[in-house]
Coordinates of C-alpha atoms and ligand atoms in Angstrom, one line a residue:
M488 CA 119.7 61.0 24.4
L489 CA 116.6 59.2 23.1
G490 CA 114.8 62.4 22.2
N491 CA 111.1 63.0 21.7
F492 CA 108.9 61.1 19.3
S493 CA 105.5 59.6 18.7
Y494 CA 105.1 56.0 17.7
K495 CA 102.3 54.1 16.0
N496 CA 102.4 51.3 13.5
A497 CA 99.2 51.1 11.6
T498 CA 99.6 47.6 10.0
K499 CA 97.9 44.5 11.4
L500 CA 100.0 41.4 10.9
Y501 CA 99.0 37.8 10.6
F502 CA 102.0 35.5 10.9
G503 CA 102.4 31.8 10.5
D504 CA 101.8 28.8 8.3
D505 CA 98.0 29.2 8.6
S506 CA 97.9 32.9 8.2
L507 CA 96.2 33.1 4.8
K508 CA 92.9 32.1 6.4
Y509 CA 92.8 35.6 8.0
L510 CA 92.2 37.1 4.6
N511 CA 88.6 36.0 5.0
G512 CA 88.3 38.2 8.0
E513 CA 89.9 41.2 6.3
L514 CA 88.0 41.2 3.0
P515 CA 84.6 42.1 4.4
K516 CA 86.1 45.5 5.6
Y517 CA 86.5 46.6 2.0
G518 CA 84.3 47.1 -1.1
K519 CA 83.8 44.7 -3.9
N520 CA 86.6 45.6 -6.3
I521 CA 89.9 44.0 -5.4
Q522 CA 93.0 44.8 -7.6
L523 CA 95.1 41.7 -7.3
I524 CA 98.8 42.8 -7.7
Y525 CA 101.5 40.2 -8.4
G526 CA 104.8 39.8 -10.1
G527 CA 106.1 37.7 -13.0
G528 CA 104.4 34.5 -12.1
S529 CA 106.0 32.8 -9.1
I530 CA 102.7 32.7 -7.3
K531 CA 101.1 30.8 -10.2
K532 CA 103.9 28.3 -10.1
N533 CA 103.7 27.7 -6.3
G534 CA 99.9 27.5 -6.2
L535 CA 99.3 30.6 -4.0
Y536 CA 97.5 32.4 -6.8
D537 CA 94.8 29.7 -7.0
E538 CA 94.3 29.7 -3.2
I539 CA 93.9 33.5 -3.2
I540 CA 91.5 33.6 -6.2
K541 CA 89.3 31.0 -4.4
I542 CA 89.2 33.1 -1.2
L543 CA 88.4 36.2 -3.2
K544 CA 85.6 34.4 -5.1
D545 CA 84.2 32.8 -1.9
N546 CA 84.0 36.3 -0.5
G547 CA 82.0 37.6 -3.5
K548 CA 84.7 39.9 -4.8
N549 CA 85.4 41.3 -8.3
I550 CA 89.0 40.5 -9.2
I551 CA 90.9 43.1 -11.2
E552 CA 94.1 41.4 -12.4
D553 CA 97.2 43.4 -12.1
G554 CA 100.1 41.0 -12.7
G555 CA 103.5 41.6 -14.2
V556 CA 104.9 43.9 -11.5
M557 CA 108.7 43.7 -12.2
P558 CA 111.4 43.7 -9.6
N559 CA 112.3 47.4 -9.1
P560 CA 108.8 48.5 -10.3
T561 CA 108.9 51.2 -13.0
V562 CA 107.0 54.5 -13.3
E563 CA 105.4 53.2 -16.5
K564 CA 103.9 50.2 -14.6
L565 CA 102.7 52.7 -11.9
Y566 CA 100.8 54.7 -14.5
E567 CA 99.2 51.4 -15.8
G568 CA 98.2 50.4 -12.3
V569 CA 96.6 53.8 -11.6
K570 CA 94.6 53.6 -14.9
L571 CA 93.4 50.1 -14.0
A572 CA 92.3 51.3 -10.5
R573 CA 90.5 54.3 -11.9
E574 CA 88.7 52.3 -14.6
N575 CA 87.6 49.6 -12.1
K576 CA 87.0 51.8 -9.0
T577 CA 89.3 49.7 -7.0
D578 CA 88.4 49.3 -3.3
L579 CA 91.5 47.4 -2.1
L580 CA 94.9 46.9 -3.6
L581 CA 96.0 43.4 -2.6
A582 CA 99.7 42.9 -3.3
V583 CA 101.0 39.3 -3.4
G584 CA 104.7 39.1 -3.7
G585 CA 107.9 40.7 -2.4
G586 CA 108.8 44.4 -1.8
S587 CA 108.3 45.3 -5.4
C588 CA 104.6 44.3 -5.4
C589 CA 104.0 46.0 -1.9
D590 CA 105.9 49.2 -2.9
Y591 CA 104.0 49.3 -6.2
A592 CA 100.7 48.9 -4.4
K593 CA 101.5 51.8 -2.1
A594 CA 102.5 54.0 -5.1
V595 CA 99.2 53.2 -6.8
S596 CA 97.3 53.8 -3.6
V597 CA 98.4 57.5 -3.3
S598 CA 98.1 58.1 -7.1
V599 CA 94.6 56.9 -8.0
N600 CA 92.9 60.1 -6.7
C601 CA 95.9 62.4 -7.4
D602 CA 95.5 65.1 -10.0
E603 CA 99.2 65.6 -10.5
D604 CA 101.9 63.4 -12.0
P605 CA 102.7 61.0 -9.2
W606 CA 106.4 60.6 -10.2
D607 CA 106.9 64.4 -10.0
K608 CA 104.9 64.9 -6.9
Y609 CA 106.0 62.0 -4.7
Y610 CA 109.4 60.9 -6.0
L611 CA 110.9 64.1 -7.3
R612 CA 109.3 66.7 -5.0
F613 CA 108.8 64.3 -2.0
E614 CA 105.3 65.8 -1.3
E615 CA 102.8 64.1 0.8
P616 CA 99.4 62.9 -0.6
D617 CA 96.6 65.3 -0.3
C618 CA 93.9 63.0 -1.8
D619 CA 92.0 59.9 -0.7
I620 CA 94.3 56.9 -0.4
V621 CA 93.1 53.5 -1.6
P622 CA 93.8 50.9 1.1
V623 CA 96.6 48.3 0.6
G624 CA 96.9 44.8 1.9
C625 CA 99.9 42.5 1.4
I626 CA 100.5 38.8 1.2
L627 CA 104.3 38.5 1.5
T628 CA 106.2 35.9 -0.5
M629 CA 109.8 37.2 0.0
A630 CA 111.4 38.5 3.2
G631 CA 113.7 41.5 2.9
T632 CA 112.4 45.0 2.4
G633 CA 110.1 45.3 5.4
S634 CA 107.6 46.9 2.9
E635 CA 104.8 44.8 4.5
M636 CA 104.9 47.0 7.6
N637 CA 106.2 50.3 6.5
A638 CA 105.2 53.3 4.3
G639 CA 108.2 53.1 2.0
S640 CA 107.7 52.8 -1.8
V641 CA 110.6 52.7 -4.3
I642 CA 110.0 53.4 -8.0
T643 CA 112.4 53.4 -10.8
N644 CA 112.4 55.8 -13.7
H645 CA 114.7 54.3 -16.4
S646 CA 114.5 57.2 -18.8
Q647 CA 115.6 59.6 -16.1
K648 CA 118.1 57.0 -14.7
L649 CA 116.7 57.5 -11.2
K650 CA 115.5 55.0 -8.6
I651 CA 113.9 56.9 -5.7
G652 CA 112.2 55.8 -2.5
H653 CA 109.6 57.9 -0.7
V654 CA 108.8 57.1 2.9
F655 CA 105.2 58.2 3.3
G656 CA 103.3 58.8 6.5
E657 CA 101.6 56.0 8.5
E658 CA 98.3 56.4 6.4
V659 CA 100.1 54.7 3.5
M660 CA 101.2 51.7 5.5
P661 CA 99.4 48.5 4.5
K662 CA 96.2 48.0 6.5
F663 CA 97.1 44.3 7.0
S664 CA 99.9 42.0 5.9
I665 CA 99.9 38.2 5.8
L666 CA 103.2 36.6 6.5
N667 CA 103.6 32.9 5.9
P668 CA 107.3 31.8 6.1
K669 CA 106.4 28.7 3.9
Y670 CA 105.7 31.0 1.0
T671 CA 109.4 31.9 0.9
F672 CA 110.5 28.3 0.4
S673 CA 110.1 28.6 -3.4
L674 CA 112.4 31.6 -3.6
P675 CA 115.6 31.0 -5.7
K676 CA 118.7 31.0 -3.5
K677 CA 119.9 34.3 -5.0
Q678 CA 116.8 36.1 -4.0
M679 CA 116.8 34.5 -0.5
V680 CA 120.3 35.8 0.2
A681 CA 119.7 39.2 -1.4
G682 CA 116.7 39.5 1.0
I683 CA 118.9 38.5 3.9
Y684 CA 121.5 41.1 3.1
D685 CA 118.8 43.7 2.6
I686 CA 117.5 42.9 6.2
F687 CA 121.0 43.1 7.6
N688 CA 121.7 46.4 5.9
H689 CA 118.5 48.0 7.0
I690 CA 119.6 47.4 10.6
C691 CA 123.1 48.8 9.9
E692 CA 121.6 51.9 8.3
Q693 CA 119.9 52.8 11.5
Y694 CA 122.5 51.4 13.9
F695 CA 125.4 53.4 12.4
S696 CA 124.4 56.8 13.5
G697 CA 124.6 58.6 16.8
E698 CA 126.9 58.0 19.8
D699 CA 124.5 57.9 22.6
D700 CA 123.1 55.0 24.7
N701 CA 120.0 54.2 22.8
T702 CA 117.6 51.2 23.3
S703 CA 117.2 51.1 19.5
D704 CA 120.8 50.0 19.2
Y705 CA 120.4 47.1 21.6
I706 CA 117.3 45.9 19.7
A707 CA 119.3 46.3 16.4
E708 CA 122.1 44.1 17.8
G709 CA 119.6 41.4 18.7
L710 CA 118.0 41.6 15.2
M711 CA 121.5 41.4 13.5
K712 CA 122.4 38.3 15.6
S713 CA 119.2 36.6 14.7
V714 CA 119.5 37.2 11.0
I715 CA 123.2 36.1 10.9
H716 CA 122.3 32.9 12.9
S717 CA 119.2 32.0 10.8
S718 CA 120.9 32.8 7.5
L719 CA 123.6 30.2 8.1
I720 CA 120.9 27.6 8.7
A721 CA 118.8 28.7 5.7
I722 CA 121.6 28.5 3.2
E723 CA 122.1 24.9 4.2
D724 CA 118.4 24.0 4.4
P725 CA 116.1 26.5 2.7
E726 CA 113.1 24.6 4.1
D727 CA 114.1 25.0 7.7
Y728 CA 110.8 26.6 8.9
E729 CA 112.3 28.0 12.1
A730 CA 115.1 29.8 10.3
R731 CA 112.9 31.1 7.5
S732 CA 110.3 32.3 10.0
N733 CA 112.9 34.1 12.0
I734 CA 114.3 35.7 8.9
M735 CA 110.8 36.8 7.9
W736 CA 110.0 38.3 11.3
T737 CA 113.4 40.0 11.5
A738 CA 112.9 41.6 8.1
T739 CA 109.7 43.2 9.4
W740 CA 111.3 44.6 12.5
A741 CA 114.4 45.7 10.7
L742 CA 112.4 48.3 8.8
N743 CA 109.0 49.1 10.4
T744 CA 110.2 52.4 12.1
L745 CA 110.9 51.0 15.6
I746 CA 114.7 50.8 15.6
A747 CA 114.9 54.3 14.0
K748 CA 113.4 55.8 17.1
G749 CA 115.8 58.3 18.6
K750 CA 118.3 57.9 15.7
T751 CA 119.3 60.2 13.0
T752 CA 119.9 57.1 10.7
D753 CA 122.4 56.9 7.9
W754 CA 120.9 55.3 4.7
M755 CA 123.9 56.1 2.5
V756 CA 124.4 52.4 1.5
H757 CA 120.8 52.5 0.1
M758 CA 121.4 55.8 -1.7
L759 CA 124.6 54.4 -3.3
G760 CA 122.9 51.0 -4.1
Q761 CA 119.7 52.6 -5.4
S762 CA 121.6 54.8 -7.8
A763 CA 123.6 51.8 -9.0
G764 CA 120.2 50.0 -9.4
A765 CA 118.9 52.8 -11.7
Y766 CA 121.7 52.0 -14.1
T767 CA 121.8 48.2 -13.8
D768 CA 118.3 47.2 -12.7
A769 CA 120.2 44.7 -10.4
T770 CA 118.6 42.9 -7.5
H771 CA 118.2 45.4 -4.6
G772 CA 120.0 43.4 -1.9
M773 CA 122.9 42.7 -4.2
T774 CA 123.5 46.4 -5.0
L775 CA 123.7 47.0 -1.2
A776 CA 126.2 44.2 -0.7
A777 CA 128.4 45.6 -3.5
V778 CA 128.8 49.0 -2.0
S779 CA 128.7 48.2 1.7
L780 CA 132.2 47.3 2.6
P781 CA 133.9 50.1 0.7
Y782 CA 131.4 52.5 2.3
Y783 CA 131.8 51.2 5.9
R784 CA 135.5 50.9 5.7
Y785 CA 135.6 54.6 4.5
I786 CA 133.4 56.0 7.3
M787 CA 134.7 53.7 10.1
P788 CA 137.2 56.2 11.5
F789 CA 134.4 58.8 11.9
G790 CA 132.3 56.4 13.9
L791 CA 135.0 54.3 15.5
E792 CA 133.3 53.7 18.9
K793 CA 130.2 52.3 17.2
F794 CA 132.2 50.1 14.8
K795 CA 134.1 48.8 17.8
R796 CA 130.8 48.0 19.5
F797 CA 129.5 46.3 16.3
A798 CA 132.6 44.1 16.3
E799 CA 132.3 43.1 19.9
E800 CA 128.6 42.8 20.3
V801 CA 127.5 41.4 16.9
W802 CA 130.6 39.5 15.8
N803 CA 132.1 38.5 19.2
I804 CA 135.5 40.0 18.4
C805 CA 137.7 40.0 21.5
S806 CA 139.3 43.4 22.1
E807 CA 142.0 42.5 24.5
G808 CA 145.4 43.9 23.6
K809 CA 144.0 45.5 20.4
T810 CA 143.5 49.1 19.4
D811 CA 140.0 50.3 18.6
E812 CA 140.8 50.4 14.9
Q813 CA 142.0 46.8 15.0
V814 CA 138.8 45.7 16.7
A815 CA 136.6 47.7 14.3
N816 CA 138.4 46.3 11.3
E817 CA 138.1 42.8 12.6
G818 CA 134.3 43.3 12.9
L819 CA 134.1 44.4 9.2
L820 CA 136.2 41.5 8.2
A821 CA 133.9 39.1 10.1
M822 CA 131.0 40.7 8.2
E823 CA 132.8 40.3 4.9
N824 CA 133.4 36.6 5.6
W825 CA 129.7 36.1 6.5
M826 CA 128.7 37.9 3.3
K827 CA 130.9 35.6 1.3
K828 CA 129.6 32.5 3.1
I829 CA 125.9 33.3 2.3
G830 CA 126.9 34.1 -1.2
V831 CA 125.9 37.7 -1.9
I832 CA 127.5 39.5 -4.9
M833 CA 130.1 42.0 -3.7
S834 CA 131.0 44.0 -6.8
L835 CA 129.0 46.4 -9.0
S836 CA 130.8 45.1 -12.1
E837 CA 129.3 41.6 -11.5
L838 CA 125.9 43.3 -11.4
G839 CA 126.4 44.9 -14.8
A840 CA 127.9 48.3 -13.9
T841 CA 130.6 49.5 -16.3
E842 CA 133.3 52.1 -15.8
D843 CA 131.4 54.6 -18.0
M844 CA 128.5 54.5 -15.5
I845 CA 130.6 55.7 -12.5
D846 CA 130.0 59.4 -13.0
G847 CA 126.3 58.9 -13.5
I848 CA 125.8 56.6 -10.5
A849 CA 127.7 59.2 -8.4
E850 CA 125.5 62.0 -9.8
G851 CA 122.3 60.1 -9.0
T852 CA 123.3 59.3 -5.4
F853 CA 121.5 61.5 -2.9
I854 CA 123.8 62.6 -0.1
L855 CA 122.2 62.3 3.3
E856 CA 123.4 63.8 6.5
G857 CA 122.4 61.4 9.3
G858 CA 125.5 59.1 9.4
Y859 CA 129.0 59.5 10.7
K860 CA 130.4 61.4 7.7
V861 CA 128.6 63.6 5.2
L862 CA 130.2 62.5 2.0
T863 CA 131.3 64.9 -0.8
K864 CA 130.5 64.0 -4.4
D865 CA 134.2 63.1 -4.9
E866 CA 134.0 60.7 -2.0
V867 CA 130.8 59.1 -3.4
K868 CA 132.6 58.6 -6.7
E869 CA 135.6 57.0 -5.0
I870 CA 133.4 54.6 -3.0
I871 CA 131.6 53.6 -6.2
K872 CA 135.0 53.0 -7.9
Q873 CA 136.0 50.8 -5.0
S874 CA 132.7 48.9 -5.3
M875 CA 133.4 48.0 -8.9
Ligands
LIG1403 O1 107.8 38.5 -9.8 P1 107.8 37.1 -9.3 O2 107.5 36.1 -10.3 O3 106.9 36.9 -8.1 O4 109.3 36.8 -8.8 C1 109.9 37.5 -7.8 C2 111.0 38.4 -8.3 O5 111.6 38.0 -9.5 C3 110.7 36.6 -6.9 N1 109.9 36.0 -5.8 C4 109.3 36.6 -4.8 N2 108.7 35.8 -4.0 C5 109.0 34.5 -4.5 C6 109.7 34.7 -5.7 N3 110.1 33.6 -6.4 C7 109.7 32.4 -6.0 N4 109.1 32.2 -4.9 C8 108.7 33.2 -4.1 N5 108.0 33.0 -3.0 O6 111.8 37.3 -6.3 C9 112.1 38.3 -7.2 C10 112.3 39.6 -6.5 O7 111.1 40.1 -5.9 P2 111.1 41.6 -5.4 O8 109.7 41.8 -4.9 O9 111.6 42.5 -6.5 O10 112.2 41.6 -4.2 P3 112.3 42.4 -2.9 O11 111.3 41.9 -1.9 O12 113.7 42.4 -2.6 O13 111.8 43.9 -3.3 C11 112.7 44.8 -4.0 C12 112.1 46.1 -4.2 O14 111.8 46.7 -2.9 C13 112.5 48.0 -2.8 C14 113.7 47.8 -3.6 O15 114.3 49.0 -4.0 C15 113.1 47.1 -4.8 O16 112.5 48.0 -5.7 N6 112.7 48.4 -1.4 C16 111.6 48.7 -0.6 C17 111.8 49.2 0.7 C18 110.6 49.6 1.5 N7 109.4 49.6 1.0 O17 110.8 50.1 2.6 C19 113.1 49.3 1.3 C20 114.1 48.5 0.6 O18 115.4 49.0 1.0 C21 114.0 48.5 -0.9 O19 114.6 49.6 -1.4
LIG1404 ZN1 116.8 47.8 1.3

């Protein structure tokens, strides 16, 4: 049963190869001080930085430079960003980059006017903001996380060996996001496929829960088919605009709250992957790819009907003359073959995890209860071992 819910998505999107011009229409809505958030320099190399600086200057804005946001943004960087925003009375946090820049901007947005330590309040205690939130806008350069249209924000605390995501309320969603698929052309292939797997897994995390007839699952199957189809084109020709635009749009819909409606949702692959990420600092999508198959093969018997449907609907497996287990297994095998074809990394060892980290990764994995099997700590440990 679909259940009862309310639905609103507060982010305005501008999509397409001319979408940056709409920044001119958004900027007058905010005050003078724009904190320009970006990563390690890709936007300087591909020219986007200069284009944005020009638009900001043409609109008479003060630019507060906040570069150097690292993949998997750290709590130390968050404190720096908050200090910068307080000192400069930031009116808009403008994130230019992938999920790391967007997530970081959201973390700063709820922390600037917060009297408490944001790591403790938001990431350890999962409290909601009770202060004024500085607005966020995003210009996306990497498709994957869906951060451009959701209220998620993931921060890593290396000293505590924790990587934690907080999904805030709609007031923390970006006010606007600019999505130009062409910006993703300069992504290294490794990042492109990590993003593609991240998209696919976001859909799986929501799909593999519940046994009812839910519209969200039909939408999820369509999104999965689209990302599989476009990924195979994009790995051959990364500048195929049609494929890259479909990937970008799918990423947004994979995690902007829509397909979670009426679902309990699983998210255990992300819990396992994030904990591995806290130890290795590995690329997010790759950590998911490494733990996915051991996890799905383990829980498959507990959600057999859905895994069978996944095989038939998403991977076109013919079920004639086969048991449900056979069909479900063939679906996971087809998924494995696709993962190999696009070139994701499928073991934690290759991502830098070592045997002595297994206990810690298991300890740092939050166990959620929305999927087909509530894991025990021992089961978590076993899945991590199999992911090595
Ligand atoms: O820092 P720069 O130089 O920009 O380089 C980045 C970075 O090294 C590079 N890149 C991005 N766009 C580029 C580019 N290089 C060349 N050309 C471009 N157009 O790619 C690298 C990775 O960027 P990053 O932002 O870290 O990747 P992603 O978008 O995958 O974001 C990962 C972060 O998002 C979190 C992850 O945990 C991780 O911390 N997530 C956020 C979620 C959310 N808000 O809902 C959900 C996700 O499950 C995820 O957990
Ligand atoms: Zn993800």
